[in-house]
């Protein structure tokens, strides 16, 4: 049955893309809006099978609190499937949550977003949707992408007339952070809706009003909404690079970055969040979104602006390289054949996501030097680590370089190791039995704490060498 605007209601939602955003955001939407049927679709059959897995440990992504919500909603009003066409046809509102990686070839390679997945998705919606449909950009997109989507949706005018198709496009960027996705989705700082058609905006607003207070829902024009998302990520990444640059000064001067962070963050104008030093930011968003901002700035001839943001990425890469170099230096300039324990492989705690993880970059540098990495991570599996190291975008390793293994038992990772590097701030790494560890490592042994999560005294009292990010001696 064709839906027309006069008797329009949001009964069915389709979300295209069942990834880190599509999965959790639709699970929470379904949970909070039991009267709406939510279909989450994807071209990746394996992923859909995993979302439908009876064993909730097999869900394709790990997020605290997610399996409980999936358990309450799945096959009630939340469905995961590969029936993309049917679900688009039936939907009153379609969310686009597909991946938007940085382009690797051609014009804008290494900077702008590759829109091929978004375009494929828009074409399919244009072809299959029936009657009036609200299309919502949830993926992070370059400014003015809504215009492109609209052109694609409206391109087949004969088909549109025949099927009475009409579309409204909204931008509704997602601000969730991995590891806290469920919490962020249930209680977001704000929900941003960009659009031109007030009726469409109100329909989406009504969906969110099922659990989000009106004052937290901000409405802007399309371009402000798209640009706000890029800007928010750029500002967050900028804070991480800022404190990481200070961590290096602390190490040289004898200051303590934790103390500096606290003192600086207590200024209300600065605020205490996002001031933890580390091995550089990872994740699928920060680098990609800054690069996109840089591309936009260059496109409009704003070269100084572009240079400003490029610097944030440069500091990030420099931080990873400097940590790798100091590890090699402390191990007498040679890590060839040495066992190095890697504690954590995900780009942050409480997620199994490894995209752009500092562990990949630091790991690759060390493998190139011939190190033998013994990797532990509570949520990242062997296949994921293999995929991360084999990614052609990563540094190529020499043929005769080092090797790596995945270790499931935490205590085994230290056995015979010359060094242990803490790269992810998993809670279970905070209170280890250092007495036992010190007995199993080869001497002299080094502990490198790239996240500042360990207690120095406990470690040095056992005769282990210790380096911590931003901790001057
Ligand atoms: P993801 O790679 O985890 O998921 C994207 C999914 O889209 C994949 O499963 C892929 O198979 C599917 N897909 C691609 N093309 C398709 C098509 N034509 N039809 C059906 N399915 C298709 O990506 P993600 O991390 O969920 O990110 C999605 C978007 O959200 C990106 O634009 C990202 O920048 C943005 N975002 C991500 C986060 C995050 O924390 N990961 C947070 C906010 C915003
Ligand atoms: C980010 C944004 O926070 C989120 O709003 C957006 O929707 C997607 O991108 P995410 O990448 O999932 O989320 O995690 P985030 O918590 O932002 O961390 C990004 C990286 O910065 C991680 O590698 C993290 O370890 C690092 N980080 C973060 C620090 O090194 N120090 C900090 O103080 C904060």
XYZ file of C-alpha atoms in Angstrom, residues 106-421:
316
model
C 41.474 9.099 -7.630
C 40.473 12.686 -6.917
C 40.607 13.465 -3.198
C 42.315 10.130 -2.365
C 43.539 10.055 1.233
C 41.299 12.958 2.200
C 37.715 13.042 1.051
C 35.021 10.474 1.816
C 34.359 7.618 -0.560
C 30.653 7.991 -1.198
C 30.213 4.751 -3.134
C 28.325 2.969 -0.341
C 26.074 5.953 0.299
C 25.362 6.360 -3.399
C 24.557 2.657 -3.854
C 22.247 2.897 -0.886
C 20.512 6.060 -2.181
C 19.986 4.469 -5.599
C 18.383 1.424 -4.024
C 16.091 3.584 -1.899
C 15.194 5.661 -5.000
C 14.296 2.517 -6.856
C 12.459 0.570 -4.174
C 10.729 3.097 -1.917
C 6.984 3.548 -2.299
C 4.883 6.668 -1.717
C 6.238 9.289 0.685
C 9.483 8.288 2.440
C 11.680 10.208 4.839
C 15.363 9.451 4.221
C 17.677 10.142 7.128
C 21.467 10.442 6.841
C 22.897 8.843 9.963
C 26.310 8.163 8.443
C 28.831 10.986 8.823
C 28.918 12.722 5.462
C 30.671 15.589 3.722
C 28.787 18.870 3.818
C 26.201 19.054 1.010
C 25.837 15.277 0.602
C 22.126 15.635 1.291
C 21.917 17.526 -2.005
C 23.561 14.594 -3.820
C 21.233 12.104 -2.189
C 18.224 14.189 -3.159
C 19.358 14.349 -6.792
C 19.753 10.567 -6.875
C 16.390 9.947 -5.232
C 14.616 12.327 -7.603
C 16.469 11.192 -10.714
C 13.958 8.767 -12.166
C 11.043 11.149 -12.578
C 8.881 8.783 -14.676
C 9.153 6.116 -12.014
C 8.484 8.694 -9.319
C 5.266 9.839 -11.011
C 4.097 6.292 -11.637
C 4.574 5.216 -8.049
C 3.673 8.543 -6.413
C 7.122 8.636 -4.840
C 8.208 11.623 -2.823
C 11.137 12.027 -0.468
C 12.288 14.329 2.298
C 15.960 14.226 3.280
C 17.104 14.822 6.836
C 20.531 14.827 8.415
C 20.662 13.175 11.824
C 24.323 12.512 12.620
C 25.171 9.999 15.307
C 27.359 11.092 18.229
C 27.682 7.786 20.083
C 31.145 6.698 21.155
C 32.033 3.027 21.050
C 32.251 1.319 24.407
C 29.523 3.613 25.764
C 27.146 3.406 22.787
C 24.088 2.179 24.683
C 24.506 4.778 27.410
C 25.032 7.529 24.822
C 21.991 6.450 22.808
C 19.678 6.228 25.800
C 20.861 9.500 27.267
C 22.550 11.574 24.553
C 23.939 15.070 25.154
C 21.853 16.168 22.192
C 20.074 14.894 19.108
C 20.714 16.913 15.993
C 18.234 17.056 13.128
C 19.051 19.030 10.006
C 16.467 19.554 7.321
C 14.366 21.862 5.216
C 10.967 20.231 5.470
C 9.406 21.008 8.842
C 6.874 18.194 8.566
C 9.621 15.608 8.045
C 11.655 17.116 10.887
C 8.636 16.817 13.190
C 8.130 13.155 12.298
C 11.720 12.330 13.259
C 11.486 14.534 16.343
C 8.366 12.617 17.436
C 10.282 9.351 17.204
C 13.017 10.704 19.501
C 10.509 12.287 21.870
C 9.630 8.735 22.938
C 12.671 8.932 25.233
C 14.548 12.174 24.738
C 13.475 15.500 26.289
C 12.496 18.193 23.801
C 15.217 20.594 24.955
C 17.898 18.127 23.891
C 16.655 17.972 20.302
C 18.288 20.624 18.154
C 17.021 21.472 14.678
C 19.253 23.208 12.127
C 19.572 23.503 8.401
C 21.034 20.507 6.553
C 24.500 21.949 6.050
C 24.940 23.039 9.679
C 23.989 19.559 10.801
C 26.465 17.828 8.479
C 29.247 20.268 9.407
C 28.528 20.061 13.160
C 29.276 16.356 13.135
C 32.657 16.808 11.448
C 33.459 19.728 13.753
C 32.589 17.819 16.937
C 34.925 14.965 16.008
C 37.672 17.382 14.965
C 37.425 19.228 18.312
C 37.543 15.964 20.281
C 40.551 14.697 18.345
C 42.211 18.072 18.811
C 41.985 17.686 22.590
C 43.604 14.261 22.432
C 46.461 15.572 20.273
C 46.828 18.592 22.566
C 47.258 16.521 25.720
C 49.485 14.021 23.888
C 51.787 16.847 22.807
C 51.940 17.951 26.457
C 52.671 14.358 27.559
C 55.967 14.556 25.668
C 56.859 17.851 27.353
C 56.066 16.289 30.744
C 58.422 13.400 30.081
C 61.219 15.816 29.167
C 60.691 18.227 32.024
C 59.790 16.012 34.962
C 56.156 17.132 35.099
C 53.337 14.615 35.489
C 50.681 14.747 32.779
C 47.956 13.399 35.088
C 48.547 16.345 37.407
C 48.674 18.784 34.486
C 45.456 17.338 33.017
C 43.668 17.690 36.335
C 44.848 21.235 36.903
C 43.933 22.310 33.385
C 40.619 20.433 33.279
C 39.342 22.007 36.490
C 39.027 25.257 34.575
C 35.328 25.103 33.704
C 35.995 26.761 30.360
C 38.259 23.858 29.422
C 36.502 20.974 31.198
C 37.928 17.687 32.443
C 36.862 15.278 29.681
C 39.015 14.063 26.842
C 42.286 15.026 28.484
C 43.731 11.535 28.976
C 47.053 11.056 27.245
C 47.610 7.835 25.337
C 49.131 6.154 22.312
C 47.160 8.420 19.976
C 43.523 8.337 18.990
C 42.222 5.402 16.982
C 38.763 4.425 15.812
C 37.073 4.731 12.462
C 35.987 8.344 12.829
C 38.529 10.926 14.002
C 41.137 10.670 11.264
C 38.589 10.200 8.496
C 36.445 13.127 9.615
C 39.395 15.503 10.069
C 40.710 14.542 6.634
C 37.313 15.329 5.239
C 37.285 18.719 6.949
C 40.740 19.367 5.505
C 39.488 18.467 2.053
C 36.541 20.832 2.362
C 38.808 23.653 3.596
C 41.213 23.146 0.684
C 38.333 22.987 -1.778
C 37.219 26.422 -0.645
C 40.798 27.778 -0.767
C 41.112 27.920 3.039
C 44.635 26.524 3.122
C 45.598 27.850 6.576
C 42.479 26.219 8.014
C 43.412 22.949 6.315
C 46.943 23.121 7.705
C 45.645 23.735 11.229
C 43.595 20.527 11.216
C 46.261 18.442 9.451
C 48.520 19.129 12.416
C 46.145 17.198 14.721
C 46.693 14.065 12.658
C 50.441 14.653 12.425
C 50.780 14.833 16.212
C 48.766 11.627 16.473
C 51.070 9.759 14.114
C 54.108 11.260 15.833
C 52.880 10.053 19.239
C 52.632 6.465 17.986
C 56.052 6.611 16.365
C 57.707 8.125 19.410
C 56.304 5.388 21.685
C 57.593 2.704 19.307
C 61.017 4.365 19.154
C 61.387 4.669 22.896
C 60.452 0.988 23.348
C 63.220 -0.013 20.940
C 65.697 2.366 22.600
C 64.986 1.037 26.099
C 65.444 -2.548 24.833
C 69.063 -1.757 23.847
C 68.106 -0.680 20.325
C 67.186 -4.221 19.388
C 63.862 -6.046 19.596
C 64.630 -8.730 17.042
C 63.532 -12.123 18.378
C 62.398 -10.599 21.669
C 59.003 -11.462 23.084
C 56.903 -8.359 23.690
C 53.563 -8.673 25.464
C 50.836 -6.483 23.917
C 48.078 -5.677 26.378
C 45.041 -4.632 24.430
C 44.423 -4.469 20.705
C 41.100 -2.596 20.400
C 41.366 1.168 19.827
C 39.834 1.834 23.268
C 38.367 -0.209 26.120
C 34.921 -1.856 26.012
C 34.792 -2.405 22.279
C 36.028 -5.140 19.940
C 36.656 -2.557 17.202
C 40.257 -2.347 15.986
C 39.880 0.212 13.216
C 42.853 2.634 13.269
C 43.900 1.149 16.602
C 47.287 2.459 17.829
C 48.141 -1.215 18.507
C 48.170 -1.860 14.749
C 50.624 0.955 14.026
C 52.926 0.356 16.988
C 52.657 -3.406 16.383
C 53.603 -3.035 12.726
C 56.643 -0.899 13.549
C 57.853 -3.513 16.055
C 57.179 -6.432 13.707
C 59.294 -4.678 11.118
C 62.126 -4.703 13.680
C 61.675 -8.469 14.111
C 59.820 -8.507 17.450
C 57.668 -11.455 18.563
C 54.387 -10.013 19.743
C 52.254 -11.889 22.200
C 48.859 -10.217 22.043
C 46.087 -10.274 24.614
C 42.717 -8.564 24.297
C 39.550 -9.605 26.151
C 37.246 -8.947 23.183
C 39.283 -8.912 19.971
C 39.680 -12.341 18.356
C 42.528 -13.852 16.313
C 40.837 -13.279 12.917
C 40.309 -9.600 13.680
C 43.981 -9.114 14.591
C 45.023 -10.936 11.435
C 42.740 -8.747 9.317
C 44.125 -5.621 10.990
C 47.753 -6.546 10.334
C 47.036 -7.734 6.781
C 45.209 -4.541 5.803
C 47.011 -3.284 2.686
C 46.714 0.299 3.970
C 49.024 -0.559 6.861
C 52.798 -0.448 6.700
C 54.299 -3.305 4.709
C 56.406 -5.632 6.739
C 59.657 -7.164 5.492
C 59.518 -10.849 4.677
C 61.971 -11.793 7.427
C 60.268 -9.613 10.031
C 58.791 -10.606 13.375
C 55.737 -12.629 14.202
C 52.717 -12.479 16.472
C 50.430 -14.778 18.402
C 47.104 -14.276 20.153
C 47.067 -15.383 23.782
C 43.762 -16.016 25.546
C 45.031 -16.442 29.085
C 46.199 -13.099 30.475
C 48.883 -14.582 32.731
C 50.517 -16.419 29.780
C 51.167 -13.242 27.840
C 54.007 -12.197 30.180
C 55.875 -15.529 30.216
C 59.452 -15.025 29.037
C 58.676 -11.528 27.723
C 61.319 -8.791 27.710
C 58.672 -6.099 27.757
C 54.951 -5.561 28.211
C 53.166 -2.657 26.522
